[in-house]
Amino acid sequence: MTLSGFFEADGRQLSRAGIVLLMAPFFVLIAFAFLYPLVNLLSISVLEPAPTLANYERVFDNPVYARVLFRTLRIALLVSLLSLLLSFPVALLMANSTGPKAVFLTACVLLPFWSSVLVRTAAWAVLLQRNGLVNQTLQAVGLTSEPVTLLYTQGAVVVAMTHVLMPFMVLPIYGALRNIPSDYARAAAISGAGPVRTFWEVTLPLAMPGVIGGVILVFLSALGYFITPALLGSPQEMMIATLISQQMRENLDWPFAAALVGVLTLFVTIITIAFSKVFRFDRMMGGRT
């Protein structure tokens, strides 16, 4: 096949063969780096020590594991909600800024994003310890008379995960806000709408693709988060990723750990399909409305 075979007759657009050729390295990488290890791991859950579904029955029969699954969903929802509430004003300020101010705000979002998750989690451990800055501040302003337990609680996990995952919410919303023509706000003002009404009836609806994309990214990432819950949470606040790690490293129960991975994968797949049915993925991540 000649090079012209990879283009349409007008020579401007790639043909189906050209698209397949360009996407081939991506599909090969996905097949060997994601699909093969996942299928291999899931096969352990039903084939070892013998062909059985007992490992999956164990997940749903034991209320302890059901509570871990429910807690994981609840924390993922809390983190998504807090990330949205905190990220929207930041994204709005970035979208309405220019020059050095825009560069500074973008750097404030991207520099933590590029730093290690482990470092950011360790920083929260220092801040939330009994003699940390947060406890010292609470005592200094008179809210508490003695240090309170902040570390190894569900609150610490939620706060730290919100901080770590916020860039995944800020960037899609920022992209959506940047795609809103400034003429729309001026037209709303000429029509008599104040800033609040313009925000609720013009800005927010047009930013929804970015909001939806950010919520999906944060929620799905939070479902399988490991480092922050493992370091800042307690055994009573265990999430499913920590439980999987515990079964693999401490109990050496790989078939049961593989069954937990299968359940988590099923949850993520169902949620992704549900979102794709309700919302269009091509309008997410700040795409044009």
Coordinates of C-alpha atoms in Angstrom, one line a residue:
M1 CA 0.0 0.0 0.0
T2 CA 1.3 3.4 -1.0
L3 CA 1.4 6.4 1.3
S4 CA -1.6 7.8 -0.5
G5 CA -3.7 4.9 0.7
F6 CA -3.6 6.3 4.2
F7 CA -5.5 9.5 3.1
E8 CA -8.9 10.2 1.6
A9 CA -9.3 11.1 -2.0
D10 CA -9.0 14.9 -1.2
G11 CA -5.6 14.2 0.5
R12 CA -6.6 16.3 3.5
Q13 CA -8.0 13.7 5.9
L14 CA -6.7 10.3 7.1
S15 CA -8.5 7.2 5.7
R16 CA -9.6 4.4 8.0
A17 CA -6.3 2.6 7.3
G18 CA -4.4 5.7 8.3
I19 CA -6.3 6.1 11.6
V20 CA -5.7 2.4 12.4
L21 CA -2.0 2.8 11.7
L22 CA -1.6 5.8 13.9
M23 CA -3.6 4.2 16.8
A24 CA -1.9 0.8 16.5
P25 CA 0.9 1.6 19.1
F26 CA -1.7 2.8 21.6
F27 CA -3.7 -0.3 21.3
V28 CA -0.6 -2.5 21.5
L29 CA 0.4 -0.7 24.7
I30 CA -3.1 -1.0 26.2
A31 CA -3.2 -4.7 25.3
F32 CA 0.2 -5.6 26.9
A33 CA 0.3 -3.1 29.8
F34 CA -3.4 -3.1 30.9
L35 CA -5.6 -5.8 29.4
Y36 CA -3.2 -8.8 29.7
P37 CA -2.3 -8.2 33.4
L38 CA -5.9 -7.5 34.3
V39 CA -7.2 -10.6 32.6
N40 CA -4.4 -12.6 34.1
L41 CA -5.2 -11.3 37.6
L42 CA -9.0 -11.8 37.3
S43 CA -8.4 -15.4 36.1
I44 CA -6.8 -16.1 39.4
S45 CA -10.0 -15.1 41.2
V46 CA -12.0 -17.9 39.5
L47 CA -9.3 -20.6 38.8
E48 CA -7.3 -20.8 42.0
P49 CA -7.1 -23.1 43.9
A50 CA -9.8 -24.6 41.7
P51 CA -12.5 -23.3 39.3
T52 CA -14.9 -21.6 41.7
L53 CA -16.8 -18.4 42.5
A54 CA -16.3 -18.7 46.2
N55 CA -14.0 -15.7 46.3
Y56 CA -16.7 -13.5 44.9
E57 CA -19.3 -15.0 47.2
R58 CA -17.0 -14.2 50.1
V59 CA -16.8 -10.5 49.1
F60 CA -20.6 -10.1 49.3
D61 CA -21.4 -12.6 52.1
N62 CA -19.1 -10.9 54.7
P63 CA -20.6 -7.6 55.9
V64 CA -17.1 -6.3 56.7
Y65 CA -16.2 -6.2 53.0
A66 CA -19.6 -4.7 52.0
R67 CA -18.9 -1.9 54.5
V68 CA -15.4 -1.3 53.0
L69 CA -17.1 -1.0 49.5
F70 CA -19.8 1.4 50.8
R71 CA -17.1 3.5 52.6
T72 CA -15.0 3.7 49.5
L73 CA -18.0 4.9 47.5
R74 CA -18.9 7.4 50.2
I75 CA -15.4 8.9 50.5
A76 CA -15.1 9.1 46.6
L77 CA -18.4 11.0 46.5
L78 CA -17.3 13.4 49.3
V79 CA -13.9 14.0 47.7
S80 CA -15.6 14.7 44.3
L81 CA -18.1 17.2 45.9
L82 CA -15.4 19.0 47.9
S83 CA -13.1 19.1 44.9
L84 CA -15.9 20.6 42.8
L85 CA -16.8 23.3 45.4
L86 CA -13.2 24.3 45.8
S87 CA -12.1 24.0 42.2
F88 CA -14.8 26.0 40.4
P89 CA -13.8 29.4 41.9
V90 CA -10.2 28.7 41.1
A91 CA -11.0 27.7 37.5
L92 CA -13.2 30.8 37.1
L93 CA -10.5 33.1 38.4
M94 CA -7.9 31.4 36.0
A95 CA -10.3 31.8 33.1
N96 CA -10.8 35.5 33.8
S97 CA -7.2 36.3 34.3
T98 CA -4.5 37.4 31.8
G99 CA -0.8 38.1 31.8
P100 CA 1.4 37.4 34.8
K101 CA -1.7 36.8 37.1
A102 CA -2.9 33.9 34.8
V103 CA 0.6 32.4 34.7
F104 CA 0.9 32.6 38.5
L105 CA -2.5 31.0 39.0
T106 CA -1.7 28.2 36.5
A107 CA 1.6 27.6 38.2
C108 CA -0.2 27.3 41.6
V109 CA -2.3 24.5 40.1
L110 CA 0.3 22.7 38.0
L111 CA 3.3 22.7 40.4
P112 CA 1.6 20.7 43.1
F113 CA 0.1 18.5 40.4
W114 CA 3.6 17.6 39.1
S115 CA 5.0 16.9 42.6
S116 CA 4.9 13.4 44.1
V117 CA 1.6 12.2 45.7
L118 CA 3.7 10.7 48.5
V119 CA 5.3 14.0 49.3
R120 CA 2.0 15.8 49.4
T121 CA 0.5 13.1 51.6
A122 CA 3.5 13.3 54.0
A123 CA 3.0 17.1 54.2
W124 CA -0.6 16.6 55.3
A125 CA 0.6 14.1 57.9
V126 CA 3.0 16.7 59.3
L127 CA 0.2 19.4 59.3
L128 CA -2.4 17.2 61.0
Q129 CA -0.3 15.6 63.7
R130 CA -0.9 16.4 67.4
N131 CA 1.7 19.1 67.5
G132 CA 1.2 20.1 63.9
L133 CA 0.3 23.5 62.4
V134 CA -3.5 22.8 62.4
N135 CA -3.6 21.9 66.0
Q136 CA -1.4 24.8 67.0
T137 CA -3.7 27.2 65.1
L138 CA -6.9 25.7 66.7
Q139 CA -5.4 26.2 70.2
A140 CA -4.1 29.7 69.3
V141 CA -7.6 31.0 68.3
G142 CA -9.2 29.3 71.3
L143 CA -11.3 26.7 69.5
T144 CA -9.6 23.8 71.4
S145 CA -7.8 23.7 74.8
E146 CA -5.7 20.7 73.9
P147 CA -4.6 18.9 70.7
V148 CA -7.4 17.0 68.9
T149 CA -7.0 13.8 66.9
L150 CA -6.9 14.8 63.3
L151 CA -4.5 12.2 61.8
Y152 CA -5.6 8.7 61.0
T153 CA -9.2 9.7 60.6
Q154 CA -11.6 9.7 57.7
G155 CA -11.6 13.5 57.7
A156 CA -7.8 13.5 57.2
V157 CA -8.2 11.1 54.2
V158 CA -11.0 13.2 52.6
V159 CA -9.1 16.5 53.0
A160 CA -5.8 15.2 51.7
M161 CA -7.4 13.3 48.8
T162 CA -9.3 16.5 47.9
H163 CA -6.1 18.4 47.8
V164 CA -4.3 15.8 45.7
L165 CA -7.1 15.3 43.2
M166 CA -8.2 19.0 42.8
P167 CA -6.1 19.6 39.6
F168 CA -8.1 16.8 37.9
M169 CA -11.2 19.0 38.6
V170 CA -9.7 22.5 38.0
L171 CA -8.2 21.8 34.5
P172 CA -11.4 20.4 32.8
I173 CA -13.5 23.2 34.3
Y174 CA -10.9 25.8 33.3
G175 CA -10.9 24.4 29.7
A176 CA -14.7 24.6 29.5
L177 CA -14.8 28.2 30.9
R178 CA -12.1 29.3 28.4
N179 CA -14.3 28.1 25.6
I180 CA -17.2 30.4 26.6
P181 CA -17.2 33.4 24.3
S182 CA -16.9 36.7 26.3
D183 CA -19.7 38.1 24.1
Y184 CA -22.2 35.9 26.0
A185 CA -21.6 37.7 29.3
R186 CA -21.8 41.1 27.6
A187 CA -25.1 40.1 25.9
A188 CA -26.5 39.0 29.3
A189 CA -25.5 42.3 30.9
I190 CA -27.1 44.3 28.0
S191 CA -30.2 42.3 28.5
G192 CA -30.3 43.4 32.2
A193 CA -28.9 40.3 33.9
G194 CA -26.7 41.0 36.9
P195 CA -23.4 39.1 37.6
V196 CA -25.2 36.4 39.7
R197 CA -27.9 35.7 37.2
T198 CA -25.3 35.7 34.4
F199 CA -23.3 33.1 36.3
W200 CA -26.3 30.8 37.0
E201 CA -28.0 31.1 33.6
V202 CA -25.0 31.5 31.2
T203 CA -21.7 30.6 32.7
L204 CA -22.6 27.5 34.8
P205 CA -24.7 25.7 32.1
L206 CA -22.0 26.2 29.5
A207 CA -19.3 25.0 31.9
M208 CA -21.2 21.8 32.7
P209 CA -19.1 19.6 30.2
G210 CA -16.0 20.5 32.2
V211 CA -17.8 20.0 35.5
I212 CA -19.0 16.5 34.5
G213 CA -15.6 15.6 33.1
G214 CA -13.9 16.7 36.3
V215 CA -16.3 14.9 38.6
I216 CA -15.8 11.6 36.6
L217 CA -12.0 11.9 36.7
V218 CA -11.9 12.7 40.5
F219 CA -14.6 10.1 41.4
L220 CA -13.0 7.2 39.5
S221 CA -9.5 8.1 40.7
A222 CA -10.7 8.3 44.3
L223 CA -12.4 4.8 44.1
G224 CA -9.0 3.1 43.6
Y225 CA -6.8 5.5 45.6
F226 CA -4.2 3.8 47.8
I227 CA -1.3 6.0 49.1
T228 CA -3.3 8.7 50.9
P229 CA -5.8 6.4 52.7
A230 CA -3.0 4.0 53.6
L231 CA -0.9 6.7 55.2
L232 CA -3.5 9.0 56.8
G233 CA -6.4 6.6 57.5
S234 CA -6.9 4.1 60.3
P235 CA -7.7 0.4 59.9
Q236 CA -11.3 1.4 60.8
E237 CA -11.4 3.7 57.8
M238 CA -9.9 1.3 55.3
M239 CA -10.8 1.7 51.6
I240 CA -10.9 -1.1 49.1
A241 CA -7.5 -0.4 47.6
T242 CA -5.9 -0.7 51.0
L243 CA -7.8 -3.9 51.6
I244 CA -6.6 -5.4 48.3
S245 CA -3.0 -4.5 49.2
Q246 CA -3.5 -6.1 52.6
Q247 CA -4.8 -9.3 51.1
M248 CA -1.8 -9.5 48.7
R249 CA 1.1 -8.5 50.9
E250 CA 0.1 -9.6 54.4
N251 CA -2.4 -12.5 53.9
L252 CA -0.9 -13.7 50.6
D253 CA -4.5 -14.4 49.6
W254 CA -4.1 -13.6 45.9
P255 CA -7.4 -15.2 44.7
F256 CA -9.5 -13.2 47.1
A257 CA -7.5 -10.0 46.3
A258 CA -8.1 -10.7 42.6
A259 CA -11.9 -11.0 43.4
L260 CA -11.8 -7.6 45.1
V261 CA -10.1 -6.2 42.0
G262 CA -12.8 -7.8 39.9
V263 CA -15.6 -6.1 42.0
L264 CA -13.8 -2.8 41.9
T265 CA -13.4 -3.0 38.1
L266 CA -17.1 -3.9 37.8
F267 CA -18.1 -0.8 39.8
V268 CA -15.9 1.4 37.7
T269 CA -17.2 -0.1 34.5
I270 CA -20.9 0.3 35.5
I271 CA -20.3 3.9 36.7
T272 CA -18.5 4.8 33.4
I273 CA -21.2 3.3 31.3
A274 CA -23.9 5.1 33.3
F275 CA -22.2 8.4 32.8
S276 CA -21.6 7.7 29.1
K277 CA -25.4 7.0 28.7
V278 CA -26.4 10.2 30.5
F279 CA -23.7 12.5 29.3
R280 CA -21.7 12.6 26.0
F281 CA -18.0 12.0 26.5
D282 CA -17.1 14.1 23.5
R283 CA -18.5 17.2 25.4
M284 CA -16.4 16.5 28.5
M285 CA -12.9 17.6 29.3
G286 CA -13.7 21.2 28.3
G287 CA -14.9 20.4 24.9
R288 CA -17.0 22.8 22.9
T289 CA -20.7 22.9 23.9

